[in-house]
XYZ file of C-alpha atoms in Angstrom:
590
model
C 162.116 77.770 151.945
C 164.809 75.116 151.996
C 166.979 77.246 154.295
C 164.011 77.748 156.577
C 163.523 74.003 156.844
C 167.208 73.526 157.567
C 166.937 76.095 160.368
C 164.131 74.211 162.122
C 165.104 71.992 165.043
C 164.526 68.286 164.459
C 164.151 67.224 168.083
C 160.544 68.309 168.639
C 161.337 71.372 170.771
C 158.828 74.244 170.808
C 158.291 77.677 172.322
C 156.020 78.242 175.343
C 152.979 78.389 173.058
C 153.800 75.024 171.529
C 155.030 76.341 168.175
C 158.109 74.797 166.483
C 161.252 76.888 166.937
C 164.080 77.987 164.652
C 167.610 76.939 165.565
C 168.995 80.399 164.798
C 166.497 82.103 167.116
C 166.461 79.851 170.169
C 168.628 77.416 172.067
C 172.368 76.785 171.871
C 174.960 78.303 174.156
C 173.176 81.684 174.129
C 170.148 80.178 175.894
C 172.351 78.035 178.116
C 174.169 81.109 179.442
C 171.015 82.184 181.329
C 170.556 78.672 182.698
C 174.190 78.325 183.766
C 174.125 81.683 185.577
C 171.157 80.457 187.613
C 173.037 77.329 188.561
C 176.054 79.329 189.799
C 173.869 81.339 192.210
C 171.778 78.343 193.254
C 174.933 76.423 194.163
C 176.009 79.407 196.272
C 172.691 79.204 198.142
C 172.661 75.439 198.646
C 176.305 74.984 199.616
C 176.225 78.182 201.649
C 173.867 76.227 203.904
C 174.982 72.607 203.657
C 178.764 73.131 203.963
C 178.549 74.785 207.374
C 175.256 73.341 208.634
C 176.924 70.847 211.003
C 178.783 73.746 212.643
C 175.548 75.727 213.144
C 173.770 72.698 214.599
C 176.666 72.078 216.988
C 177.570 75.605 218.075
C 174.201 77.370 217.886
C 171.636 74.609 218.480
C 174.014 72.590 220.737
C 173.593 69.173 219.100
C 176.110 66.319 219.505
C 178.295 64.724 216.812
C 175.977 61.883 215.762
C 172.750 63.886 215.975
C 174.098 66.956 214.131
C 175.737 64.793 211.436
C 172.570 62.774 210.935
C 170.414 65.902 210.787
C 172.665 67.188 208.010
C 172.659 63.947 206.025
C 168.904 63.416 206.497
C 168.219 66.912 205.175
C 170.686 66.559 202.300
C 169.194 63.130 201.568
C 165.741 64.715 201.302
C 167.178 67.457 199.075
C 168.393 64.817 196.630
C 165.308 62.564 196.807
C 162.570 65.135 196.117
C 163.749 65.525 192.481
C 161.924 62.256 191.729
C 158.649 64.094 192.410
C 159.845 67.148 190.491
C 160.776 65.015 187.488
C 157.342 63.352 187.550
C 155.480 66.671 187.638
C 157.627 68.038 184.786
C 157.357 65.011 182.510
C 153.683 64.284 183.194
C 151.985 67.634 183.777
C 153.608 71.090 183.876
C 156.675 70.672 181.691
C 160.219 71.496 182.821
C 159.973 75.286 182.535
C 156.838 75.805 184.634
C 157.825 73.142 187.157
C 161.136 74.922 187.615
C 159.545 78.374 188.099
C 156.994 77.087 190.630
C 159.644 75.216 192.581
C 162.093 78.118 192.611
C 159.393 80.237 194.302
C 159.104 77.615 197.065
C 162.905 77.500 197.256
C 163.026 81.278 197.810
C 160.359 81.020 200.521
C 162.409 78.413 202.392
C 165.608 80.459 202.088
C 163.865 83.562 203.403
C 162.413 81.720 206.413
C 165.806 80.158 207.142
C 167.496 83.559 207.087
C 164.854 84.814 209.520
C 165.390 81.853 211.881
C 169.144 82.487 212.226
C 168.667 86.266 212.524
C 166.252 86.511 215.462
C 167.676 85.653 218.943
C 164.256 84.342 220.011
C 164.537 81.574 217.382
C 167.698 79.963 218.808
C 168.922 78.966 222.308
C 171.234 81.317 224.251
C 175.018 81.114 223.518
C 177.044 78.495 225.413
C 180.837 78.371 225.842
C 180.961 75.030 227.670
C 182.997 72.421 225.765
C 180.583 69.747 227.001
C 177.427 70.240 224.933
C 175.381 68.260 227.456
C 175.653 71.252 229.816
C 174.261 73.687 227.212
C 170.609 74.640 226.912
C 168.963 72.842 224.013
C 166.792 74.467 221.363
C 163.058 74.526 222.155
C 160.456 72.665 220.083
C 159.327 75.928 218.493
C 162.881 76.960 217.593
C 163.585 73.583 216.025
C 160.248 73.653 214.165
C 161.007 77.003 212.541
C 164.590 76.090 211.626
C 163.913 72.616 210.259
C 160.605 73.750 208.732
C 162.581 76.275 206.682
C 165.169 73.641 205.707
C 162.554 71.171 204.503
C 160.506 73.838 202.688
C 163.693 74.601 200.822
C 164.110 70.864 200.132
C 160.660 70.701 198.510
C 161.626 73.629 196.277
C 164.853 72.031 195.125
C 162.866 68.928 194.164
C 161.497 70.786 191.171
C 164.632 72.748 190.284
C 167.407 70.144 190.439
C 166.137 67.552 187.912
C 164.812 70.157 185.487
C 167.386 72.938 185.307
C 170.186 70.758 183.902
C 167.706 69.074 181.556
C 166.464 72.468 180.364
C 170.092 73.306 179.581
C 170.663 70.051 177.678
C 167.416 70.592 175.755
C 168.930 73.706 174.165
C 171.052 71.487 171.895
C 169.626 69.568 168.937
C 170.840 65.950 168.933
C 170.326 65.780 165.178
C 172.444 68.767 164.228
C 176.141 67.741 164.063
C 177.530 71.009 165.435
C 175.045 71.209 168.313
C 175.529 67.525 169.142
C 179.271 68.179 169.439
C 178.580 71.118 171.779
C 176.322 68.930 173.883
C 179.164 66.473 174.523
C 180.963 69.246 176.448
C 177.842 70.667 178.056
C 177.817 68.446 181.142
C 181.485 69.091 181.884
C 180.948 72.854 181.780
C 177.678 72.458 183.663
C 179.574 70.866 186.517
C 182.155 73.642 186.190
C 179.423 76.250 186.821
C 178.092 74.255 189.776
C 181.438 74.085 191.467
C 182.283 77.709 190.722
C 179.239 78.663 192.806
C 180.223 76.053 195.367
C 183.707 77.544 195.669
C 182.284 80.965 196.535
C 179.973 79.390 199.128
C 182.749 77.354 200.724
C 185.112 80.303 201.035
C 183.384 83.691 201.240
C 179.998 82.647 202.646
C 181.459 80.205 205.165
C 183.892 82.872 206.390
C 181.042 85.385 206.780
C 178.976 82.861 208.752
C 181.826 82.025 211.146
C 183.266 85.516 211.600
C 180.617 88.132 210.731
C 177.223 86.566 211.367
C 174.825 83.855 210.268
C 172.154 86.377 209.281
C 174.397 87.924 206.606
C 175.839 84.502 205.724
C 172.351 83.213 204.833
C 170.944 86.536 203.638
C 173.472 86.929 200.803
C 172.708 83.563 199.128
C 168.980 84.295 199.498
C 169.490 87.547 197.595
C 171.686 85.749 195.052
C 168.993 83.135 194.460
C 166.415 85.879 193.838
C 168.720 87.513 191.275
C 169.395 84.175 189.550
C 165.678 83.454 189.117
C 165.283 86.898 187.555
C 168.171 86.127 185.164
C 166.573 82.800 184.234
C 163.301 84.601 183.452
C 165.187 87.093 181.273
C 166.351 84.225 179.068
C 162.799 82.960 178.399
C 162.629 84.303 174.787
C 165.674 82.199 173.882
C 164.684 78.815 175.346
C 163.581 75.697 173.524
C 160.979 73.648 175.394
C 159.697 70.102 175.334
C 156.017 69.372 175.843
C 155.031 67.040 178.720
C 154.850 63.465 177.426
C 152.806 61.897 180.215
C 153.791 60.153 183.412
C 156.883 57.986 182.870
C 155.903 55.925 185.923
C 152.516 55.103 184.372
C 154.112 54.175 181.044
C 156.551 51.857 182.797
C 153.846 50.377 185.042
C 151.729 49.494 181.996
C 154.614 47.543 180.482
C 155.328 45.627 183.677
C 151.634 44.824 184.299
C 151.074 43.782 180.675
C 154.141 41.530 180.751
C 152.971 39.888 183.986
C 149.440 39.362 182.633
C 150.921 37.678 179.549
C 153.648 35.761 181.370
C 152.663 32.487 179.672
C 152.612 33.977 176.175
C 155.561 33.190 173.902
C 157.552 35.967 172.260
C 157.625 35.577 168.435
C 161.033 35.060 166.854
C 160.360 37.862 164.342
C 160.277 41.287 166.096
C 158.079 42.628 163.262
C 155.203 40.568 164.653
C 155.231 42.651 167.848
C 152.872 45.592 168.302
C 154.261 48.973 167.239
C 152.745 52.340 166.313
C 152.856 53.753 162.788
C 155.968 55.668 161.817
C 153.968 58.884 161.440
C 153.171 58.799 165.156
C 156.875 59.011 165.987
C 157.656 61.569 163.308
C 155.187 64.022 164.857
C 156.880 66.253 167.398
C 160.294 64.599 167.060
C 159.392 61.432 168.946
C 161.640 58.406 168.659
C 160.935 54.830 167.706
C 163.107 52.172 169.335
C 163.650 48.714 167.882
C 163.168 45.615 170.013
C 166.226 44.306 171.878
C 166.875 40.815 173.305
C 167.663 42.082 176.821
C 165.045 41.743 179.588
C 163.096 39.516 177.216
C 160.280 38.957 179.706
C 159.120 42.567 179.287
C 158.881 42.061 175.518
C 155.749 39.988 176.234
C 153.930 43.304 176.805
C 154.192 43.967 173.036
C 152.941 40.539 171.940
C 149.600 40.797 170.111
C 146.836 38.710 171.727
C 143.771 40.429 170.290
C 143.280 42.806 173.249
C 144.165 46.495 172.873
C 143.819 47.508 176.520
C 146.872 49.764 177.270
C 147.465 47.712 180.430
C 147.502 44.586 178.243
C 149.255 45.713 175.052
C 152.173 48.155 174.778
C 154.205 49.280 171.800
C 157.756 48.017 171.290
C 159.071 51.535 171.877
C 157.230 51.797 175.201
C 158.671 48.424 176.230
C 162.192 49.464 175.253
C 161.871 52.745 177.185
C 160.988 50.747 180.287
C 163.912 48.411 179.668
C 166.297 51.366 179.405
C 165.184 52.769 182.762
C 165.371 49.354 184.462
C 168.768 48.498 182.935
C 170.256 51.536 184.683
C 169.126 50.472 188.173
C 172.139 48.194 188.917
C 174.455 51.059 187.919
C 172.410 53.357 190.162
C 172.844 50.937 193.090
C 176.615 50.908 192.519
C 176.691 54.688 193.089
C 175.076 54.568 196.556
C 178.306 53.842 198.454
C 180.393 56.641 196.849
C 177.469 59.000 197.520
C 177.768 57.970 201.170
C 181.432 59.019 201.058
C 180.471 62.416 199.664
C 178.171 62.853 202.680
C 181.222 62.768 204.956
C 182.589 65.996 203.457
C 180.077 68.294 205.168
C 179.845 66.253 208.376
C 182.769 64.290 209.822
C 185.438 65.907 207.624
C 184.326 69.367 208.808
C 184.021 68.184 212.433
C 187.627 66.963 212.251
C 188.648 70.461 211.173
C 187.165 72.000 214.335
C 189.706 70.078 216.450
C 192.804 71.382 214.605
C 194.839 74.586 214.538
C 193.093 76.930 212.104
C 195.197 80.072 212.565
C 197.220 81.743 209.832
C 198.556 84.798 211.645
C 195.494 86.680 212.855
C 193.234 84.974 210.310
C 191.211 81.973 211.471
C 190.223 79.464 208.804
C 186.576 78.271 208.960
C 186.597 74.427 209.032
C 183.974 74.216 206.276
C 186.153 76.305 203.948
C 188.274 73.222 203.249
C 185.323 71.980 201.207
C 186.441 74.655 198.751
C 189.444 72.498 197.919
C 187.050 69.795 196.702
C 185.704 72.415 194.343
C 189.114 73.676 193.227
C 190.483 70.231 192.436
C 187.205 69.396 190.693
C 187.409 72.509 188.503
C 191.013 71.847 187.540
C 190.371 68.183 186.763
C 187.242 68.901 184.683
C 189.143 71.391 182.522
C 192.152 69.085 182.115
C 189.865 66.152 181.366
C 187.787 68.029 178.776
C 190.702 69.786 177.059
C 193.487 67.202 177.175
C 192.502 63.743 178.378
C 189.550 63.377 175.981
C 191.645 64.432 172.962
C 194.432 61.978 173.805
C 192.113 59.084 174.630
C 190.013 59.694 171.516
C 192.996 58.863 169.296
C 193.245 55.433 170.874
C 189.611 54.524 171.477
C 187.890 56.385 168.573
C 185.181 57.212 171.130
C 183.970 60.875 170.926
C 184.055 60.969 174.748
C 187.561 59.505 174.951
C 186.443 56.679 177.226
C 182.976 55.351 177.952
C 180.895 56.904 180.693
C 181.049 53.724 182.768
C 184.839 53.582 182.462
C 184.981 57.166 183.713
C 182.723 56.242 186.635
C 184.930 53.253 187.428
C 188.006 55.475 187.740
C 186.058 57.638 190.193
C 185.186 54.575 192.280
C 188.878 53.638 192.542
C 189.604 57.146 193.831
C 186.980 56.670 196.561
C 188.865 53.650 197.866
C 192.075 55.699 197.926
C 190.298 58.606 199.655
C 189.049 56.563 202.600
C 192.427 54.829 203.077
C 194.056 58.281 203.097
C 191.450 59.686 205.515
C 191.953 56.746 207.869
C 195.739 57.210 207.957
C 195.444 60.981 208.521
C 192.941 60.482 211.335
C 195.218 57.892 212.921
C 198.012 60.499 212.951
C 195.661 63.151 214.419
C 194.687 60.840 217.261
C 198.314 59.926 218.016
C 199.206 63.619 218.385
C 196.169 64.087 220.666
C 197.455 61.289 222.912
C 201.008 62.685 222.930
C 199.760 66.072 224.191
C 197.205 64.718 226.674
C 194.234 66.101 224.747
C 192.129 62.943 224.584
C 189.867 63.441 227.591
C 189.440 67.217 227.515
C 188.879 67.360 223.741
C 191.234 70.331 223.391
C 192.581 71.743 220.159
C 195.335 69.598 218.667
C 198.597 71.372 217.678
C 198.317 70.270 214.051
C 197.446 72.515 211.133
C 194.012 71.988 209.606
C 195.761 71.522 206.276
C 196.689 67.944 207.187
C 193.115 67.175 206.075
C 193.795 68.644 202.636
C 194.597 65.342 200.828
C 191.182 63.818 201.522
C 189.390 66.961 200.327
C 191.517 67.331 197.169
C 191.170 63.657 196.261
C 187.397 63.918 196.699
C 187.360 66.656 194.053
C 189.364 64.469 191.676
C 186.937 61.590 192.257
C 183.978 63.885 191.544
C 185.534 65.000 188.245
C 185.324 61.399 187.111
C 182.363 59.879 188.930
C 179.870 62.720 189.467
C 180.198 64.257 185.992
C 179.978 60.849 184.311
C 177.056 59.838 186.524
C 174.991 62.892 185.581
C 175.739 62.487 181.881
C 175.205 58.714 181.952
C 171.724 58.825 183.454
C 170.686 61.662 181.129
C 172.231 60.061 178.038
C 170.897 56.542 178.632
C 167.360 57.593 179.584
C 164.710 57.491 176.823
C 164.014 60.840 175.183
C 160.588 61.086 176.815
C 162.023 60.373 180.297
C 165.079 62.628 180.465
C 163.992 64.388 183.662
C 163.398 61.036 185.344
C 166.800 59.873 184.124
C 168.455 62.962 185.583
C 166.666 62.305 188.880
C 168.504 58.960 189.079
C 171.672 60.960 189.671
C 170.124 62.976 192.494
C 168.464 59.860 193.931
C 171.932 58.331 194.241
C 173.066 61.259 196.391
C 169.867 61.152 198.441
C 170.101 57.462 199.277
C 173.833 57.892 199.933
C 173.073 60.505 202.596
C 170.367 58.380 204.230
C 172.767 55.441 204.136
C 175.357 57.653 205.850
C 172.882 58.430 208.659
C 172.081 54.732 209.060
C 175.736 53.644 209.120
C 176.781 56.405 211.520
C 174.020 55.582 214.014
C 174.482 51.829 213.669
C 178.268 51.851 213.999
C 178.045 54.308 216.907
C 175.573 52.061 218.757
C 177.339 48.770 218.023
C 180.787 50.007 219.038
C 179.427 51.288 222.379
C 178.207 47.858 223.420
C 179.887 45.799 226.157
C 181.250 48.866 227.919
C 183.314 50.111 224.959
C 183.732 53.868 224.405
C 182.601 53.671 220.805
C 184.071 54.885 217.519
C 182.048 58.111 217.180
C 181.670 60.358 220.238
C 180.991 64.067 220.783
C 184.671 64.303 221.744
C 186.448 63.381 218.489
C 189.798 63.114 220.291
C 188.417 60.127 222.196
C 186.749 58.640 219.097
C 188.073 56.220 216.504
C 187.179 57.773 213.157
C 190.267 56.041 211.754
C 188.491 52.691 212.230
C 185.300 54.128 210.724
C 187.128 55.381 207.630
C 188.934 52.029 207.246
C 185.507 50.364 207.314
C 184.456 52.715 204.508
C 187.551 51.788 202.477
C 186.553 48.112 202.652
C 182.957 48.998 201.754
C 184.170 50.953 198.702
C 186.330 48.052 197.554
C 183.406 45.611 197.742
C 181.222 48.117 195.901
C 183.862 48.427 193.157
C 183.752 44.658 192.615
C 179.959 44.894 192.306
C 180.346 47.754 189.804
C 182.712 45.701 187.634
C 180.075 42.966 187.431
C 177.158 45.256 186.501
C 179.382 47.208 184.101
C 180.220 43.997 182.243
C 176.531 43.126 181.932
C 175.308 46.593 180.926
C 174.251 47.193 177.314
C 174.348 50.799 176.090
C 171.291 52.035 174.248
C 171.619 52.886 170.559
C 172.465 56.474 169.649
C 169.247 58.403 169.081
C 170.680 60.157 166.036
C 171.209 56.773 164.344
C 167.620 55.708 164.949
C 166.364 59.038 163.604
C 168.374 58.584 160.419
C 166.756 55.186 159.961
C 163.342 56.716 160.643
C 163.982 59.462 158.079
C 164.939 56.872 155.449
C 161.851 54.790 156.211
C 159.586 57.827 156.002
C 161.173 58.751 152.676
C 160.445 55.217 151.444
C 156.841 55.527 152.599
C 156.444 58.760 150.623
C 157.748 57.081 147.484
C 155.529 53.995 147.758
C 152.389 55.950 148.544
C 149.990 55.868 151.495
C 147.710 53.120 150.188
C 150.572 50.682 149.746
C 151.905 51.466 153.173
C 148.610 50.820 154.853
C 148.264 47.500 153.144
C 151.725 46.510 154.256
C 150.974 47.473 157.812
């Protein structure tokens, strides 16, 4: 019996019927293998579209530089914003598993419609060889409706898969089992490894097929891969641990804020024990966690002050208040990630457009411009492995931190790389433009006699930056979110990318319009040889530097939440004490 108790998970996870699960039967790396395989194929599908989308919009739908770039970033922005809705549905209603399955069906529908739209000649304008896109026939309203309808159907589907699939994977490890907790520390690194393995295939094989074989096959293969990955995920169902929906996190947070505002004139007692809190048994059931009161964001603590009214919009438990504080404390860090997310948006837009102007021939083989995105993936993979296997071990000896360095320190290193990236990109673009002038290729927009590999440094450095910033960002928002709001916490990471893409669209349009005033040619034109992307990238370098200063300030002010395992140990000791004193004595003390 004792062994059976030891084998039970302590984190409140259950099977699909709501029954407690045994550690030896479910979860761990065995369950995660099915989840990770899905993510590899899903990344192939997503990046098989996004990496080369600007090329399709330009060459097949005949859109200009600003419009095609903004259509890409607006769509990608939507892709990364819909996870907020998916996280809400999972946490409040369906749970992560069922939300994921429903959303993946919508995802497949969008992929299938998209494949159809690029396959049928009637759904795209006739081919055009004219270098001046203004002379080409534009796509009709119906053609655009089908194509973008498919893209945004797909975006709705990803809203339920992105915030929940990584959280489902993390849920397979018990925070209160030492061995599993150690495995979980490496989970996010290897999760990102699986993502970028799928991305690498998309940015090499799929992009080549799209450019040289056909868009129908180039989109059809990832659609088939996505179907297979969903089937693999379903096959792993008997091995998964699940968490029951805990109610809307937005409602829980709103109650705290409203209660605090309604009691704005009430004083907070000096003794935290005088604040309202639920009985310990309530938190022990189902592996819930009690959080002690903290002095930060003291105004919100007013929501837990007892005034005689028990209305949930007037009185909230200390734990509920602290959960709200944790989510709000992360917002300044979230804001600091918007600018680097804007830089990431340049990879699939302006970076790829630059590649179309350069010499892409290696013998008889012609390199697809979007395939350079694969070098972001390669450098990311190498850096993640080196970081996880070597850097962490070395740093751990000095810092005594299980992660080597803190998550915010890791993010800070990534932000420094973003400054370096945009300085590098500006210098490379300046060289590209000088060669265009030397060969008289400015006005006609002809191909510049420079190898496409001159762009390699900015792609490789972006992968290095991602190994620090993107991995740490995902882990930070998951780790620092309350246990009952993990999906919402994960959606912070995707929200960062979404807002970054919308910010990219805004900056591109604004800078393009402003620099065209007073008879100037402008920095961003359809003819990149006559543009000034070097100025635009220099502007980004300055923006990244200012953002880094902001990050240093919010980093200094941020207070990490207490480790959950520590609070559970305290809870276990308190429950043990309650058992020894007896229920009657406890109730009198309460």
